[in-house]
Amino acid sequence: MASWSYSSMISFFIIMILPSFPSYCSRRFLDDNQPCPGHVDYSGSFPPSYFDTEDHHDRGDFENYLINPTARLLSFERRKLEQEDEGTAIVVLNVDDFGAKGNGKDDTEAFKNAWEKACSSKRTTVLVVPQKKYLVKPIKLEGPCKSNSLTIRIQGTIEASNKCSDYNEYGRHWLLFDSVQDLLIEGGGTLDGNGGVWWKRSCKIKKSHPCNNKAPTALTFYKCENLVVRDLKIQNAQQIQVSFQRCKKVGASSLTVTAPRHSPNTDGIHVTHTQDIQISNSVIGTGDDCISIVSGSQRVWITNITCGPGHGISIGSLGSRHSEAHVSDIIVDRVKFFETSNGVRIKTWQGGSGSAKNIEFLNIQMNNVHNPIIIDQNYGDQKNPCKEECSAVQVKDIFYENITGTSATKVAIKFNCSRRFKCEGVVLKDVDIRRHHEKNKAQALCENVKLTDIGFVAPLCPNAHKGRNNTRPSVQQPHHKKIRNPIN
């Protein structure tokens, strides 16, 4: 035994451990906020969650890859053994080897050089950011890269410059990944946006300031594909914390995303023009939406999220400035809201066009939440209500199931839909929301909505009709089976 090589020991470990893992086969799996202004039918079935391992044994490889660190390690070791057999080694790079000091001085150039080296490697490559604090100015990390398996392992802290003049080159971005494929970012480290200086400039903080504060997004992924971001802390962003723009096949999990309650426009995770994305196992508390999903986004799965403080989980806003917007096939499952200003929200502007459809909100717990369930087709950011327009974003096929808890507002369910384009196909099933610390019952306000109630529903909309258990939309699942593991 003493003569066994490292490769032999790892091979033995894999052979002994792999049979104990369950076999998985999945059934399920949205432009930046302004700083101020494959088909599956689930009819009659409860959407499975991969967190409920007792009842559902058929799960997707991608889901398992995201949530199972041991399988993730074995995947890496298998790749390592394969490369040893082929006589090729994994390339491990360290930003310190490129001149980074982690002593409070500018390390931007070292990070650029380290990225260029990693991106140009044809082998499986790991770029390590050690346990130090690195000051990095705005930086664009651009692909495509030559490696089909690139990992950035952030173990320390990357801190943003607090000088607004440093952001002139890349405008509204701090860390920007552009057109990178097969990328994994992990490591347990921290990205600190150092956003306090930007918050003070916002007209939402200082009313005398003009509303043209183009604060940057902390972490942006643009046109990236086969992307996994996990096990990181993102905090105190200048504006939006994490943004996925025009990406495909994305997994974001085990993230802690935080900013103070008063910080303006600090959305936790912002999704725009992105398809096939899963956001899971994360804790988000910010000064704006915990998660915002906007136009061009399809097949989005959000599961096992803790949200608060913040503005809840929002689909929209959609259709501003008479624009056309489309979002569809969205699942929000197993979310706990704590004292947020909204719970699950769909918001659209009058005068827009397009649709928000095939959306499910499942297994939601509200804890002293303002506006727990809300659809607002008359959304606006000004004090006076907007005038009625001749067009609107169509909201249809929206399903709410197993939503419970307490409301901080008298109105717990609010459907403020367009008179010209009513909300259609809205279903409430097993919903029980009560007033927080009050004996009075919560109320529902329901205007211009075609609504069906199933099971016990409180508060009730007076115009709802009772439906059958098989009344629900068909939501198309993300194409996650096509996602390649970055290092497998």
CSV table of C-alpha atoms in Angstrom, one decimal:
chain,number,residue,atom,x,y,z
A,1,MET,CA,0.0,0.0,0.0
A,2,ALA,CA,2.8,2.4,0.8
A,3,SER,CA,4.0,2.1,-2.8
A,4,TRP,CA,0.7,3.4,-4.2
A,5,SER,CA,1.1,6.5,-6.4
A,6,TYR,CA,-1.1,9.6,-5.9
A,7,SER,CA,-3.0,8.8,-9.1
A,8,SER,CA,-3.7,5.3,-7.9
A,9,MET,CA,-5.1,6.5,-4.6
A,10,ILE,CA,-7.3,9.0,-6.2
A,11,SER,CA,-8.6,6.4,-8.7
A,12,PHE,CA,-9.4,4.1,-5.8
A,13,PHE,CA,-11.2,6.9,-4.1
A,14,ILE,CA,-13.3,7.6,-7.1
A,15,ILE,CA,-14.2,3.9,-7.7
A,16,MET,CA,-15.3,3.5,-4.1
A,17,ILE,CA,-17.2,6.7,-3.7
A,18,LEU,CA,-19.0,7.2,-7.0
A,19,PRO,CA,-21.5,4.3,-6.7
A,20,SER,CA,-22.9,6.0,-3.5
A,21,PHE,CA,-24.0,9.1,-5.4
A,22,PRO,CA,-27.6,9.0,-6.7
A,23,SER,CA,-28.3,9.0,-10.4
A,24,TYR,CA,-29.9,12.3,-11.5
A,25,CYS,CA,-32.1,13.2,-14.5
A,26,SER,CA,-33.7,16.7,-14.3
A,27,ARG,CA,-37.3,17.7,-14.8
A,28,ARG,CA,-36.8,21.5,-14.2
A,29,PHE,CA,-35.0,23.4,-14.1
A,30,LEU,CA,-33.8,37.8,-17.3
A,31,ASP,CA,-30.3,46.5,-19.8
A,32,ASP,CA,-29.0,47.5,-16.6
A,33,ASN,CA,-31.3,49.3,-14.2
A,34,GLN,CA,-31.3,53.0,-14.6
A,35,PRO,CA,-29.5,54.7,-11.7
A,36,CYS,CA,-32.5,56.9,-11.3
A,37,PRO,CA,-35.4,57.7,-13.4
A,38,GLY,CA,-37.5,21.3,-25.4
A,39,HIS,CA,-41.0,21.8,-23.9
A,40,VAL,CA,-42.3,20.2,-20.6
A,41,ASP,CA,-45.8,20.2,-19.4
A,42,TYR,CA,-46.3,20.3,-15.6
A,43,SER,CA,-50.1,20.2,-15.7
A,44,GLY,CA,-51.4,18.5,-12.6
A,45,SER,CA,-48.0,17.9,-11.0
A,46,PHE,CA,-46.0,19.6,-8.3
A,47,PRO,CA,-42.7,20.9,-9.7
A,48,PRO,CA,-39.9,18.9,-8.0
A,49,SER,CA,-37.0,20.6,-6.2
A,50,TYR,CA,-33.7,18.9,-6.1
A,51,PHE,CA,-33.4,19.9,-2.5
A,52,ASP,CA,-36.1,17.3,-1.6
A,53,THR,CA,-34.0,14.2,-2.0
A,54,GLU,CA,-36.4,11.9,-0.3
A,55,ASP,CA,-39.2,12.2,-2.9
A,56,HIS,CA,-37.3,12.8,-6.1
A,57,HIS,CA,-34.4,10.8,-7.3
A,58,ASP,CA,-34.2,11.9,-10.9
A,59,ARG,CA,-32.1,15.0,-11.0
A,60,GLY,CA,-30.0,16.8,-13.6
A,61,ASP,CA,-26.3,16.4,-13.7
A,62,PHE,CA,-25.9,20.1,-13.8
A,63,GLU,CA,-27.9,20.6,-10.6
A,64,ASN,CA,-25.8,17.9,-8.9
A,65,TYR,CA,-22.7,19.6,-10.2
A,66,LEU,CA,-23.7,22.9,-8.6
A,67,ILE,CA,-24.7,21.7,-5.2
A,68,ASN,CA,-22.5,18.7,-4.5
A,69,PRO,CA,-19.0,19.7,-3.6
A,70,THR,CA,-17.7,16.2,-3.4
A,71,ALA,CA,-18.9,15.4,-6.9
A,72,ARG,CA,-17.3,18.7,-8.0
A,73,LEU,CA,-14.0,17.6,-6.5
A,74,LEU,CA,-14.2,14.1,-8.1
A,75,SER,CA,-14.9,15.7,-11.4
A,76,PHE,CA,-11.8,17.8,-11.0
A,77,GLU,CA,-9.7,14.8,-10.0
A,78,ARG,CA,-11.0,12.7,-12.8
A,79,ARG,CA,-9.9,15.4,-15.2
A,80,LYS,CA,-6.6,15.6,-13.5
A,81,LEU,CA,-6.0,11.9,-13.8
A,82,GLU,CA,-7.0,11.9,-17.4
A,83,GLN,CA,-4.4,14.7,-18.1
A,84,GLU,CA,-1.7,12.8,-16.2
A,85,ASP,CA,-2.4,9.8,-18.3
A,86,GLU,CA,-2.1,12.0,-21.4
A,87,GLY,CA,1.1,13.5,-20.1
A,88,THR,CA,-0.4,17.0,-19.8
A,89,ALA,CA,-0.5,18.9,-16.5
A,90,ILE,CA,-3.1,21.3,-15.2
A,91,VAL,CA,-1.8,24.9,-15.3
A,92,VAL,CA,-2.0,26.6,-11.9
A,93,LEU,CA,-1.4,30.4,-12.0
A,94,ASN,CA,-1.2,32.8,-9.0
A,95,VAL,CA,-1.8,36.5,-9.4
A,96,ASP,CA,1.2,37.1,-7.0
A,97,ASP,CA,3.5,35.6,-9.7
A,98,PHE,CA,2.5,38.4,-12.0
A,99,GLY,CA,3.3,41.2,-9.5
A,100,ALA,CA,0.2,41.4,-7.3
A,101,LYS,CA,1.1,42.5,-3.8
A,102,GLY,CA,-2.2,42.5,-1.9
A,103,ASN,CA,-0.9,45.4,0.2
A,104,GLY,CA,-3.5,48.1,-0.5
A,105,LYS,CA,-1.7,49.3,-3.7
A,106,ASP,CA,-3.0,49.0,-7.2
A,107,ASP,CA,-2.9,45.4,-8.4
A,108,THR,CA,-4.9,45.9,-11.6
A,109,GLU,CA,-2.0,45.4,-14.1
A,110,ALA,CA,-1.0,42.2,-12.4
A,111,PHE,CA,-4.6,40.9,-12.6
A,112,LYS,CA,-4.7,41.8,-16.3
A,113,ASN,CA,-1.5,39.9,-17.1
A,114,ALA,CA,-2.5,36.9,-15.1
A,115,TRP,CA,-5.8,36.8,-17.0
A,116,GLU,CA,-4.1,37.0,-20.3
A,117,LYS,CA,-1.9,34.1,-19.4
A,118,ALA,CA,-4.8,32.0,-18.2
A,119,CYS,CA,-7.0,32.8,-21.1
A,120,SER,CA,-4.3,32.0,-23.7
A,121,SER,CA,-3.6,28.5,-22.1
A,122,LYS,CA,-4.9,25.6,-24.1
A,123,ARG,CA,-4.8,23.3,-21.0
A,124,THR,CA,-7.1,23.1,-18.0
A,125,THR,CA,-6.2,26.2,-16.1
A,126,VAL,CA,-6.7,27.4,-12.5
A,127,LEU,CA,-6.0,31.1,-11.7
A,128,VAL,CA,-5.7,31.6,-7.9
A,129,VAL,CA,-6.3,34.8,-5.9
A,130,PRO,CA,-4.7,34.0,-2.5
A,131,GLN,CA,-5.9,35.1,0.9
A,132,LYS,CA,-4.9,38.8,0.7
A,133,LYS,CA,-6.8,42.0,0.0
A,134,TYR,CA,-6.2,43.2,-3.6
A,135,LEU,CA,-7.1,46.7,-4.8
A,136,VAL,CA,-8.3,46.4,-8.4
A,137,LYS,CA,-9.5,49.3,-10.6
A,138,PRO,CA,-12.1,48.6,-13.4
A,139,ILE,CA,-10.9,45.7,-15.5
A,140,LYS,CA,-12.2,43.9,-18.6
A,141,LEU,CA,-11.4,40.2,-18.7
A,142,GLU,CA,-12.1,39.3,-22.3
A,143,GLY,CA,-12.5,36.1,-24.2
A,144,PRO,CA,-12.9,33.9,-26.0
A,145,CYS,CA,-10.2,31.8,-24.2
A,146,LYS,CA,-8.3,28.9,-25.6
A,147,SER,CA,-8.9,26.6,-22.7
A,148,ASN,CA,-12.2,24.7,-22.5
A,149,SER,CA,-11.8,24.5,-18.7
A,150,LEU,CA,-10.9,27.7,-16.9
A,151,THR,CA,-11.3,28.2,-13.2
A,152,ILE,CA,-10.7,31.4,-11.1
A,153,ARG,CA,-10.3,30.5,-7.5
A,154,ILE,CA,-10.8,33.6,-5.3
A,155,GLN,CA,-9.7,32.9,-1.8
A,156,GLY,CA,-8.9,36.4,-0.7
A,157,THR,CA,-10.7,39.8,-1.2
A,158,ILE,CA,-10.8,41.9,-4.3
A,159,GLU,CA,-11.6,45.5,-3.4
A,160,ALA,CA,-12.8,48.2,-5.9
A,161,SER,CA,-11.2,51.6,-6.2
A,162,ASN,CA,-13.3,54.3,-4.5
A,163,LYS,CA,-12.2,57.0,-6.9
A,164,CYS,CA,-15.0,57.8,-9.4
A,165,SER,CA,-12.5,59.0,-11.9
A,166,ASP,CA,-11.0,55.5,-12.2
A,167,TYR,CA,-14.2,54.3,-13.9
A,168,ASN,CA,-14.1,56.5,-17.1
A,169,GLU,CA,-12.7,53.8,-19.4
A,170,TYR,CA,-15.2,51.0,-18.7
A,171,GLY,CA,-18.1,53.2,-17.8
A,172,ARG,CA,-20.6,51.4,-15.7
A,173,HIS,CA,-18.6,48.3,-14.9
A,174,TRP,CA,-16.0,47.3,-12.3
A,175,LEU,CA,-15.2,43.6,-13.0
A,176,LEU,CA,-16.4,42.7,-16.5
A,177,PHE,CA,-16.1,39.3,-18.1
A,178,ASP,CA,-16.8,39.5,-21.8
A,179,SER,CA,-17.4,36.6,-24.2
A,180,VAL,CA,-15.9,33.9,-22.0
A,181,GLN,CA,-17.0,30.3,-22.2
A,182,ASP,CA,-16.5,27.3,-19.9
A,183,LEU,CA,-15.7,29.4,-16.9
A,184,LEU,CA,-15.9,28.5,-13.2
A,185,ILE,CA,-15.5,31.2,-10.5
A,186,GLU,CA,-15.4,30.0,-6.9
A,187,GLY,CA,-13.2,29.9,-3.8
A,188,GLY,CA,-15.0,31.3,-0.8
A,189,GLY,CA,-13.5,34.8,-1.2
A,190,THR,CA,-15.0,38.3,-1.3
A,191,LEU,CA,-15.7,40.9,-3.9
A,192,ASP,CA,-16.1,44.3,-2.3
A,193,GLY,CA,-17.5,47.1,-4.5
A,194,ASN,CA,-16.6,49.8,-2.0
A,195,GLY,CA,-19.8,51.5,-3.0
A,196,GLY,CA,-20.3,54.1,-0.3
A,197,VAL,CA,-18.9,56.9,-2.3
A,198,TRP,CA,-21.3,56.2,-5.1
A,199,TRP,CA,-24.3,55.9,-2.8
A,200,LYS,CA,-23.7,59.5,-1.5
A,201,ARG,CA,-23.9,60.8,-5.1
A,202,SER,CA,-27.3,59.3,-5.8
A,203,CYS,CA,-30.3,61.5,-6.0
A,204,LYS,CA,-32.1,59.0,-3.9
A,205,ILE,CA,-29.8,59.8,-1.0
A,206,LYS,CA,-29.3,63.5,-1.8
A,207,LYS,CA,-32.4,65.0,-3.3
A,208,SER,CA,-30.5,68.0,-4.6
A,209,HIS,CA,-28.3,65.9,-6.8
A,210,PRO,CA,-29.3,65.3,-10.4
A,211,CYS,CA,-30.4,61.8,-11.3
A,212,ASN,CA,-27.5,61.0,-13.7
A,213,ASN,CA,-25.3,59.1,-11.3
A,214,LYS,CA,-24.0,56.3,-13.6
A,215,ALA,CA,-22.6,54.1,-10.9
A,216,PRO,CA,-20.9,50.9,-12.1
A,217,THR,CA,-22.1,47.3,-11.7
A,218,ALA,CA,-19.7,45.4,-9.5
A,219,LEU,CA,-19.6,42.0,-11.3
A,220,THR,CA,-20.8,41.7,-14.9
A,221,PHE,CA,-20.9,38.7,-17.2
A,222,TYR,CA,-21.6,39.7,-20.8
A,223,LYS,CA,-22.1,37.1,-23.6
A,224,CYS,CA,-20.7,34.3,-21.4
A,225,GLU,CA,-21.7,30.7,-21.9
A,226,ASN,CA,-21.4,27.6,-19.8
A,227,LEU,CA,-20.7,29.7,-16.7
A,228,VAL,CA,-20.7,28.7,-13.1
A,229,VAL,CA,-20.3,31.2,-10.3
A,230,ARG,CA,-20.4,29.8,-6.8
A,231,ASP,CA,-19.2,30.0,-3.2
A,232,LEU,CA,-18.4,33.7,-3.1
A,233,LYS,CA,-19.4,36.8,-1.1
A,234,ILE,CA,-20.3,39.9,-3.1
A,235,GLN,CA,-20.8,43.0,-1.0
A,236,ASN,CA,-21.3,46.8,-1.1
A,237,ALA,CA,-21.6,47.2,-4.9
A,238,GLN,CA,-21.5,50.6,-6.4
A,239,GLN,CA,-24.9,49.9,-7.9
A,240,ILE,CA,-26.0,46.4,-9.2
A,241,GLN,CA,-24.0,43.6,-7.5
A,242,VAL,CA,-24.0,40.9,-10.1
A,243,SER,CA,-25.4,41.1,-13.6
A,244,PHE,CA,-25.8,38.5,-16.3
A,245,GLN,CA,-26.3,40.1,-19.7
A,246,ARG,CA,-26.9,38.1,-22.9
A,247,CYS,CA,-25.5,34.9,-21.3
A,248,LYS,CA,-26.5,31.3,-21.9
A,249,LYS,CA,-26.3,28.3,-19.6
A,250,VAL,CA,-25.5,29.8,-16.3
A,251,GLY,CA,-25.4,28.4,-12.7
A,252,ALA,CA,-25.1,30.8,-9.8
A,253,SER,CA,-25.1,29.1,-6.3
A,254,SER,CA,-23.9,29.4,-2.8
A,255,LEU,CA,-23.6,33.2,-3.0
A,256,THR,CA,-23.9,35.7,-0.2
A,257,VAL,CA,-24.8,39.1,-1.7
A,258,THR,CA,-25.2,42.0,0.7
A,259,ALA,CA,-25.5,45.8,0.8
A,260,PRO,CA,-27.1,48.1,3.4
A,261,ARG,CA,-30.8,48.6,3.2
A,262,HIS,CA,-30.4,52.3,2.3
A,263,SER,CA,-28.0,51.7,-0.6
A,264,PRO,CA,-29.7,52.8,-3.8
A,265,ASN,CA,-30.1,50.5,-6.8
A,266,THR,CA,-28.0,47.8,-5.4
A,267,ASP,CA,-29.9,44.9,-7.0
A,268,GLY,CA,-28.4,41.6,-5.8
A,269,ILE,CA,-28.6,39.6,-9.0
A,270,HIS,CA,-29.8,41.2,-12.3
A,271,VAL,CA,-30.7,39.0,-15.3
A,272,THR,CA,-31.2,40.5,-18.7
A,273,HIS,CA,-31.4,38.8,-22.2
A,274,THR,CA,-30.2,35.6,-20.6
A,275,GLN,CA,-31.4,32.1,-21.2
A,276,ASP,CA,-31.1,28.9,-19.2
A,277,ILE,CA,-30.0,30.2,-15.8
A,278,GLN,CA,-30.3,28.7,-12.4
A,279,ILE,CA,-29.8,30.8,-9.2
A,280,SER,CA,-29.8,28.7,-6.1
A,281,ASN,CA,-28.7,28.2,-2.5
A,282,SER,CA,-28.0,31.9,-1.9
A,283,VAL,CA,-28.6,34.6,0.7
A,284,ILE,CA,-29.3,38.1,-0.7
A,285,GLY,CA,-29.9,41.3,1.2
A,286,THR,CA,-29.6,44.7,-0.5
A,287,GLY,CA,-31.1,48.1,-1.0
A,288,ASP,CA,-33.1,47.1,-4.1
A,289,ASP,CA,-34.4,43.9,-5.7
A,290,CYS,CA,-32.8,40.7,-4.4
A,291,ILE,CA,-33.2,39.3,-7.9
A,292,SER,CA,-34.4,41.3,-10.9
A,293,ILE,CA,-35.4,39.6,-14.2
A,294,VAL,CA,-35.9,41.8,-17.2
A,295,SER,CA,-36.5,41.6,-21.0
A,296,GLY,CA,-35.1,38.9,-23.2
A,297,SER,CA,-34.8,36.4,-20.4
A,298,GLN,CA,-36.2,32.8,-20.7
A,299,ARG,CA,-36.0,29.6,-18.8
A,300,VAL,CA,-34.9,31.0,-15.4
A,301,TRP,CA,-35.0,28.9,-12.3
A,302,ILE,CA,-34.6,30.5,-8.9
A,303,THR,CA,-34.6,28.2,-5.9
A,304,ASN,CA,-33.7,28.1,-2.2
A,305,ILE,CA,-33.1,31.8,-1.7
A,306,THR,CA,-33.2,33.9,1.4
A,307,CYS,CA,-34.1,37.5,0.6
A,308,GLY,CA,-34.0,40.5,2.9
A,309,PRO,CA,-33.6,43.4,3.3
A,310,GLY,CA,-34.5,44.5,-0.2
A,311,HIS,CA,-37.4,44.9,-2.7
A,312,GLY,CA,-38.1,41.3,-3.2
A,313,ILE,CA,-37.8,39.3,-6.4
A,314,SER,CA,-39.0,41.3,-9.4
A,315,ILE,CA,-39.8,40.4,-12.9
A,316,GLY,CA,-39.4,43.8,-14.5
A,317,SER,CA,-39.7,46.5,-14.9
A,318,LEU,CA,-40.8,45.9,-18.4
A,319,GLY,CA,-41.9,48.1,-21.3
A,320,SER,CA,-40.5,51.5,-20.1
A,321,ARG,CA,-40.4,54.3,-22.7
A,322,HIS,CA,-42.9,52.4,-24.9
A,323,SER,CA,-40.4,49.5,-25.5
A,324,GLU,CA,-41.2,45.9,-26.3
A,325,ALA,CA,-40.3,43.4,-23.6
A,326,HIS,CA,-40.5,39.6,-23.3
A,327,VAL,CA,-39.9,37.3,-20.4
A,328,SER,CA,-41.1,33.7,-20.1
A,329,ASP,CA,-40.7,30.3,-18.4
A,330,ILE,CA,-39.6,31.4,-15.0
A,331,ILE,CA,-39.8,29.4,-11.8
A,332,VAL,CA,-39.3,30.9,-8.4
A,333,ASP,CA,-39.3,28.1,-5.8
A,334,ARG,CA,-38.5,27.9,-2.1
A,335,VAL,CA,-37.8,31.5,-1.2
A,336,LYS,CA,-37.9,33.1,2.3
A,337,PHE,CA,-38.6,36.8,2.4
A,338,PHE,CA,-37.8,38.8,5.6
A,339,GLU,CA,-39.2,42.3,6.0
A,340,THR,CA,-38.8,43.2,2.3
A,341,SER,CA,-40.7,46.0,0.6
A,342,ASN,CA,-42.2,43.5,-1.9
A,343,GLY,CA,-42.4,39.8,-2.1
A,344,VAL,CA,-42.9,38.3,-5.5
A,345,ARG,CA,-43.6,41.1,-8.0
A,346,ILE,CA,-44.3,41.6,-11.7
A,347,LYS,CA,-44.0,45.2,-12.8
A,348,THR,CA,-44.7,46.7,-16.2
A,349,TRP,CA,-45.1,50.2,-17.6
A,350,GLN,CA,-48.1,51.5,-19.5
A,351,GLY,CA,-47.4,52.1,-23.1
A,352,GLY,CA,-45.1,49.1,-23.5
A,353,SER,CA,-45.7,45.9,-25.5
A,354,GLY,CA,-44.7,42.3,-25.4
A,355,SER,CA,-45.4,39.7,-22.7
A,356,ALA,CA,-44.6,38.2,-19.4
A,357,LYS,CA,-45.9,34.7,-19.3
A,358,ASN,CA,-45.5,31.2,-18.0
A,359,ILE,CA,-44.3,32.2,-14.6
A,360,GLU,CA,-44.6,30.1,-11.4
A,361,PHE,CA,-44.1,31.2,-7.8
A,362,LEU,CA,-43.9,28.1,-5.5
A,363,ASN,CA,-43.3,27.3,-1.9
A,364,ILE,CA,-42.8,30.9,-0.7
A,365,GLN,CA,-42.6,32.0,2.9
A,366,MET,CA,-43.3,35.7,3.8
A,367,ASN,CA,-42.2,37.2,7.1
A,368,ASN,CA,-43.6,40.7,7.7
A,369,VAL,CA,-43.4,41.5,4.0
A,370,HIS,CA,-44.9,44.6,2.4
A,371,ASN,CA,-46.9,43.7,-0.7
A,372,PRO,CA,-46.3,39.9,-0.6
A,373,ILE,CA,-47.9,39.2,-4.0
A,374,ILE,CA,-48.2,42.0,-6.5
A,375,ILE,CA,-48.7,42.4,-10.2
A,376,ASP,CA,-48.5,46.1,-11.2
A,377,GLN,CA,-49.2,46.9,-14.9
A,378,ASN,CA,-49.3,50.6,-14.0
A,379,TYR,CA,-45.7,50.8,-12.7
A,380,GLY,CA,-43.9,54.2,-12.6
A,381,ASP,CA,-41.1,55.8,-10.7
A,382,GLN,CA,-42.8,59.2,-10.3
A,383,LYS,CA,-45.2,60.2,-7.5
A,384,ASN,CA,-48.1,61.0,-9.7
A,385,PRO,CA,-49.9,58.1,-11.5
A,386,CYS,CA,-49.2,57.6,-15.2
A,387,LYS,CA,-51.9,58.4,-17.7
A,388,GLU,CA,-53.6,55.4,-19.3
A,389,GLU,CA,-52.0,54.3,-22.5
A,390,CYS,CA,-53.4,52.3,-25.4
A,391,SER,CA,-50.8,49.4,-25.0
A,392,ALA,CA,-49.3,47.3,-22.3
A,393,VAL,CA,-47.1,44.3,-21.7
A,394,GLN,CA,-49.4,41.3,-21.6
A,395,VAL,CA,-49.2,39.4,-18.3
A,396,LYS,CA,-50.6,35.9,-18.6
A,397,ASP,CA,-50.3,32.4,-17.2
A,398,ILE,CA,-49.0,33.2,-13.7
A,399,PHE,CA,-49.2,30.5,-11.1
A,400,TYR,CA,-48.9,30.9,-7.3
A,401,GLU,CA,-48.8,27.8,-5.1
A,402,ASN,CA,-48.1,27.2,-1.4
A,403,ILE,CA,-47.4,30.8,-0.4
A,404,THR,CA,-47.8,31.5,3.3
A,405,GLY,CA,-46.7,33.9,6.0
A,406,THR,CA,-47.4,37.4,7.2
A,407,SER,CA,-48.0,40.8,5.5
A,408,ALA,CA,-46.8,44.1,6.9
A,409,THR,CA,-49.4,45.9,4.7
A,410,LYS,CA,-53.2,45.7,4.9
A,411,VAL,CA,-53.3,44.5,1.3
A,412,ALA,CA,-51.4,41.2,0.9
A,413,ILE,CA,-52.4,40.4,-2.6
A,414,LYS,CA,-52.6,43.2,-5.2
A,415,PHE,CA,-53.3,42.7,-8.9
A,416,ASN,CA,-53.3,46.1,-10.4
A,417,CYS,CA,-53.7,45.1,-14.1
A,418,SER,CA,-54.4,47.1,-17.2
A,419,ARG,CA,-57.9,47.9,-18.1
A,420,ARG,CA,-57.2,47.4,-21.8
A,421,PHE,CA,-54.9,44.4,-21.4
A,422,LYS,CA,-56.1,42.4,-18.5
A,423,CYS,CA,-54.0,39.9,-16.6
A,424,GLU,CA,-55.0,36.5,-17.9
A,425,GLY,CA,-54.7,32.9,-16.5
A,426,VAL,CA,-53.7,33.9,-13.0
A,427,VAL,CA,-54.0,31.0,-10.5
A,428,LEU,CA,-53.7,31.1,-6.7
A,429,LYS,CA,-53.4,27.7,-5.1
A,430,ASP,CA,-53.0,27.1,-1.4
A,431,VAL,CA,-52.2,30.7,-0.4
A,432,ASP,CA,-52.5,31.8,3.2
A,433,ILE,CA,-51.2,35.3,4.1
A,434,ARG,CA,-52.2,37.0,7.2
A,435,ARG,CA,-51.6,40.4,8.9
A,436,HIS,CA,-48.4,40.7,11.0
A,437,HIS,CA,-49.1,41.4,14.7
A,438,GLU,CA,-52.8,42.3,14.0
A,439,LYS,CA,-56.1,40.6,14.4
A,440,ASN,CA,-57.6,42.1,11.3
A,441,LYS,CA,-57.5,40.0,8.2
A,442,ALA,CA,-55.3,40.8,5.2
A,443,GLN,CA,-57.1,42.1,2.1
A,444,ALA,CA,-56.8,41.5,-1.6
A,445,LEU,CA,-57.2,44.1,-4.3
A,446,CYS,CA,-57.8,42.6,-7.7
A,447,GLU,CA,-58.5,44.8,-10.7
A,448,ASN,CA,-58.8,43.7,-14.3
A,449,VAL,CA,-57.6,40.1,-13.7
A,450,LYS,CA,-58.9,36.8,-14.8
A,451,LEU,CA,-58.3,34.8,-11.7
A,452,THR,CA,-58.8,31.2,-10.5
A,453,ASP,CA,-58.5,30.0,-6.9
A,454,ILE,CA,-57.6,26.4,-6.0
A,455,GLY,CA,-57.7,24.9,-2.5
A,456,PHE,CA,-57.6,27.3,0.5
A,457,VAL,CA,-56.8,30.9,-0.5
A,458,ALA,CA,-56.7,33.9,1.8
A,459,PRO,CA,-57.2,36.7,1.3
A,460,LEU,CA,-59.7,36.2,-1.4
A,461,CYS,CA,-60.3,38.2,-4.5
A,462,PRO,CA,-64.0,38.7,-4.9
A,463,ASN,CA,-64.1,38.1,-8.6
A,464,ALA,CA,-62.1,34.8,-8.6
A,465,HIS,CA,-63.7,31.6,-9.6
A,466,LYS,CA,-62.9,28.2,-8.2
A,467,GLY,CA,-60.7,26.0,-10.3
A,468,ARG,CA,-59.6,22.4,-10.6
A,469,ASN,CA,-56.2,21.1,-9.4
A,470,ASN,CA,-54.9,20.7,-13.0
A,471,THR,CA,-55.2,24.4,-13.7
A,472,ARG,CA,-51.6,25.7,-14.3
A,473,PRO,CA,-49.4,27.0,-17.1
A,474,SER,CA,-46.8,24.9,-18.9
A,475,VAL,CA,-43.4,26.2,-18.1
A,476,GLN,CA,-40.5,25.4,-20.4
A,477,GLN,CA,-37.5,24.1,-18.5
A,478,PRO,CA,-34.0,25.5,-19.0
A,479,HIS,CA,-31.8,23.6,-21.4
A,480,HIS,CA,-29.4,22.8,-18.6
A,481,LYS,CA,-28.5,19.3,-19.9
A,482,LYS,CA,-26.5,21.0,-22.6
A,483,ILE,CA,-24.3,22.8,-20.1
A,484,ARG,CA,-20.8,21.4,-20.0
A,485,ASN,CA,-19.1,21.3,-16.6
A,486,PRO,CA,-16.2,23.7,-16.9
A,487,ILE,CA,-13.6,21.2,-15.8
A,488,ASN,CA,-15.2,17.9,-16.7
